[in-house]
Amino acid sequence: MSAAGPTGRRPLSAVLIARDEEQRIGACLESLSFADEIVVVESGSTDRTVEIARRFTDRVVTLPWRGFGPQKQAAVALARHDFVLNVDCDERVPQALAEEIAALQSAPSLAAAYAIPRRTFIGEKEIRFCGWSPDRIVRLFDRTRAGFTDDLVHETVVARGEVGTCREALLHPSFSGFGDLVAKLNRYSDLAARQMHERGRRPGPLDALRPAFAFLRTYLLRLGFLDGFEGLEIAVADALGTFAKYAKLRELARADRR
C-alpha cells in the first residue's frame, strides 16, 4: 500500500484493545472520529466498556487475552483497511494530529510506518524528563509492511521499510497520580516476569541491585529531578516496578523447582 487509491485518499482503520476501560475509552474513541473505521478488541470486560465502545463503532470484538503484542496484532488483522492507527484507551488524538494523519491519507506515497511523539501527564503536569520525553512510538503504519511483535508486554511495531516521523503529538493523560502509576507498573511487572521466565531468564545475584539502578537512572541520569515531585514519584515507581518484576521472576523459578 504505497500509493493512494483511485479516489486519491487511502482509508484509515483505528484499532485499540481494551478491558474494563469504561472511565477512559469514551474520550479515546471520540478523538478517533476522523478514522474511516474503528476496531475495538476487548478481552472480557466486566464494566461498561463494551456498551460505551458500541456508541462509536459496530466493530467491537471479544477475544481472550493473549498479551499486549498478540492482542494488538489481532486487532490489526481484523481491520478492513491496510493503513492502521493504533492507540491505547488512555490516549487521545488531538485535532492537529488528526489533520496531519489526514494529509498522509492523501499523500502520493507512504513510508512503511510513522513514529508519533507522545506527551504524557501525571494529573495536570506534563512530564518532560524521566526518559518519558521525547517519547516517539510507532503507531501509524501500513500493515502489509509492518506489525506488532508478539511480546506479552512492551510490544513494538516492526517495520519492513522506511519509518517516518509525525510532527504533531499524541496525548497521553495516563495517570491521575502515584496510585495509578504503581498499579500499572504492578500489572506490567506480572507480564514482564512471565515473559522473562518463558524465554529462559533465571534470577541472579545482581538482580538485587536493579531497583536502585532503576531509581538512579530515572531520577539522575534521565533528569527526573527536573520534573519536580512528579519526577520523584516516577523514579520511586520505577524502582518498585523493577523490584516487583525480579521478585516475581524468582517466585516463578522457585515454583519450577517444586
CSV table of C-alpha atoms in Angstrom, one decimal:
chain,number,residue,atom,x,y,z
A,1,MET,CA,0.0,0.0,0.0
A,2,SER,CA,2.5,2.6,-1.2
A,3,ALA,CA,0.1,4.8,-3.1
A,4,ALA,CA,-3.4,6.3,-2.6
A,5,GLY,CA,-6.4,4.6,-4.1
A,6,PRO,CA,-8.5,5.6,-7.1
A,7,THR,CA,-10.2,8.3,-5.1
A,8,GLY,CA,-6.8,9.8,-4.1
A,9,ARG,CA,-7.3,9.1,-0.5
A,10,ARG,CA,-6.4,5.9,1.4
A,11,PRO,CA,-8.9,4.8,4.1
A,12,LEU,CA,-7.7,4.5,7.7
A,13,SER,CA,-8.6,1.9,10.4
A,14,ALA,CA,-8.1,2.9,14.0
A,15,VAL,CA,-7.6,-0.1,16.3
A,16,LEU,CA,-7.4,-0.4,20.0
A,17,ILE,CA,-7.5,-3.1,22.7
A,18,ALA,CA,-9.5,-2.7,26.0
A,19,ARG,CA,-10.6,-4.4,29.2
A,20,ASP,CA,-12.5,-2.7,31.9
A,21,GLU,CA,-11.8,0.8,30.5
A,22,GLU,CA,-15.2,2.5,31.0
A,23,GLN,CA,-13.6,5.5,32.6
A,24,ARG,CA,-11.3,6.3,29.6
A,25,ILE,CA,-12.5,4.6,26.4
A,26,GLY,CA,-15.2,7.1,25.5
A,27,ALA,CA,-12.8,10.1,25.3
A,28,CYS,CA,-10.3,8.0,23.3
A,29,LEU,CA,-12.9,6.8,20.8
A,30,GLU,CA,-14.4,10.3,20.4
A,31,SER,CA,-10.9,11.5,19.4
A,32,LEU,CA,-10.8,8.9,16.6
A,33,SER,CA,-14.0,10.1,14.8
A,34,PHE,CA,-11.9,11.1,11.8
A,35,ALA,CA,-11.0,7.4,11.1
A,36,ASP,CA,-12.9,5.5,8.4
A,37,GLU,CA,-13.5,2.7,10.9
A,38,ILE,CA,-12.7,1.9,14.5
A,39,VAL,CA,-12.0,-1.7,15.7
A,40,VAL,CA,-12.1,-2.4,19.4
A,41,VAL,CA,-10.8,-5.8,20.6
A,42,GLU,CA,-11.9,-6.3,24.2
A,43,SER,CA,-11.0,-9.3,26.5
A,44,GLY,CA,-13.9,-9.9,28.8
A,45,SER,CA,-14.7,-6.6,30.3
A,46,THR,CA,-17.0,-6.7,33.4
A,47,ASP,CA,-17.9,-3.0,33.3
A,48,ARG,CA,-19.5,-0.8,30.7
A,49,THR,CA,-16.5,-0.9,28.2
A,50,VAL,CA,-18.4,-2.7,25.5
A,51,GLU,CA,-21.6,-0.6,25.9
A,52,ILE,CA,-19.6,2.6,25.5
A,53,ALA,CA,-17.5,1.3,22.6
A,54,ARG,CA,-20.6,0.4,20.7
A,55,ARG,CA,-21.7,4.0,20.8
A,56,PHE,CA,-18.8,4.8,18.5
A,57,THR,CA,-18.4,1.6,16.4
A,58,ASP,CA,-20.1,-1.6,15.5
A,59,ARG,CA,-16.7,-3.3,15.2
A,60,VAL,CA,-16.4,-4.5,18.8
A,61,VAL,CA,-14.9,-8.0,19.1
A,62,THR,CA,-14.3,-10.1,22.2
A,63,LEU,CA,-11.1,-12.2,22.2
A,64,PRO,CA,-9.3,-14.0,25.0
A,65,TRP,CA,-6.3,-12.1,26.4
A,66,ARG,CA,-3.0,-13.2,24.9
A,67,GLY,CA,-0.6,-10.5,25.9
A,68,PHE,CA,-0.2,-6.9,24.5
A,69,GLY,CA,1.6,-7.8,21.3
A,70,PRO,CA,-0.6,-10.7,20.1
A,71,GLN,CA,-3.8,-8.8,21.2
A,72,LYS,CA,-2.9,-5.7,19.3
A,73,GLN,CA,-1.9,-7.7,16.2
A,74,ALA,CA,-5.2,-9.4,16.4
A,75,ALA,CA,-6.9,-6.0,16.2
A,76,VAL,CA,-4.8,-5.1,13.2
A,77,ALA,CA,-5.7,-8.3,11.4
A,78,LEU,CA,-9.5,-7.5,12.0
A,79,ALA,CA,-9.2,-4.1,10.3
A,80,ARG,CA,-10.7,-3.6,6.9
A,81,HIS,CA,-8.0,-1.2,5.7
A,82,ASP,CA,-4.2,-1.6,5.4
A,83,PHE,CA,-3.4,1.9,6.7
A,84,VAL,CA,-3.7,1.5,10.5
A,85,LEU,CA,-3.5,3.7,13.5
A,86,ASN,CA,-3.2,2.0,16.9
A,87,VAL,CA,-4.0,3.9,20.1
A,88,ASP,CA,-4.4,2.9,23.8
A,89,CYS,CA,-7.5,3.7,25.8
A,90,ASP,CA,-5.6,6.2,27.9
A,91,GLU,CA,-4.5,8.2,24.8
A,92,ARG,CA,-6.2,10.9,22.8
A,93,VAL,CA,-5.7,12.1,19.2
A,94,PRO,CA,-5.9,15.9,19.1
A,95,GLN,CA,-7.2,17.8,16.1
A,96,ALA,CA,-3.7,18.8,14.9
A,97,LEU,CA,-2.5,15.2,14.8
A,98,ALA,CA,-5.8,14.1,13.1
A,99,GLU,CA,-5.2,16.7,10.4
A,100,GLU,CA,-1.6,15.5,9.9
A,101,ILE,CA,-2.8,11.9,9.5
A,102,ALA,CA,-5.5,13.0,7.1
A,103,ALA,CA,-2.8,14.7,4.9
A,104,LEU,CA,-0.9,11.4,4.8
A,105,GLN,CA,-4.1,9.6,3.7
A,106,SER,CA,-3.9,11.6,0.5
A,107,ALA,CA,-0.1,11.6,0.1
A,108,PRO,CA,1.2,10.1,-3.2
A,109,SER,CA,3.2,7.5,-1.2
A,110,LEU,CA,3.8,6.4,2.3
A,111,ALA,CA,6.7,5.2,4.5
A,112,ALA,CA,6.1,1.7,5.9
A,113,ALA,CA,5.4,3.3,9.3
A,114,TYR,CA,5.4,6.5,11.3
A,115,ALA,CA,6.6,7.3,14.8
A,116,ILE,CA,4.3,9.7,16.6
A,117,PRO,CA,5.6,11.9,19.5
A,118,ARG,CA,3.6,11.4,22.7
A,119,ARG,CA,3.1,13.8,25.6
A,120,THR,CA,2.4,12.1,28.9
A,121,PHE,CA,0.8,13.6,32.0
A,122,ILE,CA,0.5,12.8,35.7
A,123,GLY,CA,-2.6,14.7,36.8
A,124,GLU,CA,-2.3,18.1,35.1
A,125,LYS,CA,1.5,18.1,34.9
A,126,GLU,CA,3.3,17.1,31.7
A,127,ILE,CA,6.4,15.0,32.2
A,128,ARG,CA,9.3,16.4,30.2
A,129,PHE,CA,12.2,14.3,31.6
A,130,CYS,CA,12.5,10.9,33.4
A,131,GLY,CA,13.1,9.2,30.0
A,132,TRP,CA,9.4,9.9,29.1
A,133,SER,CA,10.2,12.8,26.7
A,134,PRO,CA,10.8,12.9,23.8
A,135,ASP,CA,8.7,9.7,23.5
A,136,ARG,CA,8.3,8.7,19.9
A,137,ILE,CA,6.3,5.5,19.3
A,138,VAL,CA,5.4,3.8,16.0
A,139,ARG,CA,1.6,3.6,15.9
A,140,LEU,CA,0.7,4.5,12.4
A,141,PHE,CA,1.7,2.0,9.7
A,142,ASP,CA,0.9,0.1,6.5
A,143,ARG,CA,0.1,-3.4,7.9
A,144,THR,CA,1.4,-5.0,4.7
A,145,ARG,CA,4.8,-3.8,5.7
A,146,ALA,CA,4.7,-3.6,9.5
A,147,GLY,CA,3.2,-5.2,12.5
A,148,PHE,CA,3.4,-5.8,16.2
A,149,THR,CA,5.9,-8.1,17.9
A,150,ASP,CA,4.5,-11.0,19.9
A,151,ASP,CA,5.8,-9.6,23.3
A,152,LEU,CA,3.5,-10.0,26.2
A,153,VAL,CA,4.4,-6.5,27.4
A,154,HIS,CA,6.5,-3.6,25.9
A,155,GLU,CA,5.4,-4.6,22.4
A,156,THR,CA,6.7,-2.7,19.5
A,157,VAL,CA,5.9,-2.3,15.8
A,158,VAL,CA,8.5,-3.7,13.5
A,159,ALA,CA,8.5,-2.1,10.0
A,160,ARG,CA,9.9,-3.6,6.8
A,161,GLY,CA,10.9,-0.3,5.2
A,162,GLU,CA,11.3,3.4,6.0
A,163,VAL,CA,9.9,4.8,9.3
A,164,GLY,CA,8.9,8.4,9.1
A,165,THR,CA,8.0,10.8,11.9
A,166,CYS,CA,4.9,12.8,12.6
A,167,ARG,CA,5.2,16.4,13.8
A,168,GLU,CA,2.1,16.5,16.0
A,169,ALA,CA,1.8,14.7,19.3
A,170,LEU,CA,-0.5,12.0,20.7
A,171,LEU,CA,-1.8,13.0,24.2
A,172,HIS,CA,-1.3,10.5,27.0
A,173,PRO,CA,-3.1,11.6,30.2
A,174,SER,CA,-2.5,8.2,31.6
A,175,PHE,CA,-2.0,8.8,35.4
A,176,SER,CA,-4.1,10.7,37.8
A,177,GLY,CA,-1.4,10.3,40.5
A,178,PHE,CA,1.0,8.0,42.2
A,179,GLY,CA,-1.5,5.2,42.8
A,180,ASP,CA,-2.3,4.9,39.1
A,181,LEU,CA,1.4,4.8,38.3
A,182,VAL,CA,2.2,2.0,40.8
A,183,ALA,CA,-0.9,0.0,39.8
A,184,LYS,CA,0.1,0.0,36.1
A,185,LEU,CA,3.7,-0.9,36.9
A,186,ASN,CA,2.5,-3.8,39.1
A,187,ARG,CA,0.4,-5.2,36.2
A,188,TYR,CA,3.2,-4.8,33.8
A,189,SER,CA,5.7,-6.5,36.2
A,190,ASP,CA,3.5,-9.6,36.2
A,191,LEU,CA,3.7,-9.8,32.4
A,192,ALA,CA,7.4,-8.9,32.3
A,193,ALA,CA,8.3,-11.6,34.8
A,194,ARG,CA,6.3,-14.2,32.9
A,195,GLN,CA,7.9,-13.2,29.6
A,196,MET,CA,11.4,-13.4,31.0
A,197,HIS,CA,10.7,-16.8,32.6
A,198,GLU,CA,9.3,-18.2,29.4
A,199,ARG,CA,12.4,-17.0,27.5
A,200,GLY,CA,14.7,-18.8,29.9
A,201,ARG,CA,15.8,-15.9,32.1
A,202,ARG,CA,16.6,-17.0,35.6
A,203,PRO,CA,17.2,-14.8,38.7
A,204,GLY,CA,20.7,-13.9,39.6
A,205,PRO,CA,22.5,-12.2,42.5
A,206,LEU,CA,22.9,-8.9,40.6
A,207,ASP,CA,19.1,-8.6,40.4
A,208,ALA,CA,19.0,-7.2,43.9
A,209,LEU,CA,20.8,-4.1,42.6
A,210,ARG,CA,18.5,-3.4,39.8
A,211,PRO,CA,15.8,-1.4,41.7
A,212,ALA,CA,18.5,1.0,43.0
A,213,PHE,CA,19.9,1.5,39.5
A,214,ALA,CA,16.3,2.0,38.1
A,215,PHE,CA,15.8,4.8,40.6
A,216,LEU,CA,19.2,6.5,39.9
A,217,ARG,CA,18.7,6.1,36.1
A,218,THR,CA,15.3,7.8,36.1
A,219,TYR,CA,15.9,10.5,38.7
A,220,LEU,CA,19.5,11.4,37.9
A,221,LEU,CA,20.7,10.1,34.6
A,222,ARG,CA,17.4,10.9,32.9
A,223,LEU,CA,17.0,14.2,34.8
A,224,GLY,CA,13.8,13.2,36.6
A,225,PHE,CA,14.5,15.7,39.3
A,226,LEU,CA,13.7,18.5,36.8
A,227,ASP,CA,10.1,17.2,36.8
A,228,GLY,CA,9.8,18.1,40.5
A,229,PHE,CA,7.9,15.9,42.9
A,230,GLU,CA,6.3,14.0,40.0
A,231,GLY,CA,9.8,13.1,38.8
A,232,LEU,CA,10.5,11.6,42.2
A,233,GLU,CA,7.2,9.7,42.1
A,234,ILE,CA,8.2,8.2,38.7
A,235,ALA,CA,11.7,7.3,39.9
A,236,VAL,CA,10.3,5.6,43.0
A,237,ALA,CA,7.7,3.8,40.9
A,238,ASP,CA,10.4,2.6,38.5
A,239,ALA,CA,12.3,1.2,41.4
A,240,LEU,CA,9.3,-0.6,42.9
A,241,GLY,CA,8.3,-1.9,39.5
A,242,THR,CA,11.8,-3.3,38.9
A,243,PHE,CA,11.8,-4.9,42.3
A,244,ALA,CA,8.4,-6.5,41.7
A,245,LYS,CA,9.4,-7.8,38.3
A,246,TYR,CA,12.5,-9.6,39.6
A,247,ALA,CA,10.8,-10.8,42.8
A,248,LYS,CA,8.1,-12.4,40.6
A,249,LEU,CA,10.7,-13.9,38.4
A,250,ARG,CA,12.2,-15.5,41.5
A,251,GLU,CA,8.9,-16.9,42.5
A,252,LEU,CA,8.3,-18.4,39.1
A,253,ALA,CA,11.7,-20.1,39.2
A,254,ARG,CA,11.0,-21.4,42.8
A,255,ALA,CA,7.7,-22.8,41.6
A,256,ASP,CA,9.6,-24.7,38.8
A,257,ARG,CA,11.8,-26.4,41.4
A,258,ARG,CA,8.9,-27.7,43.4
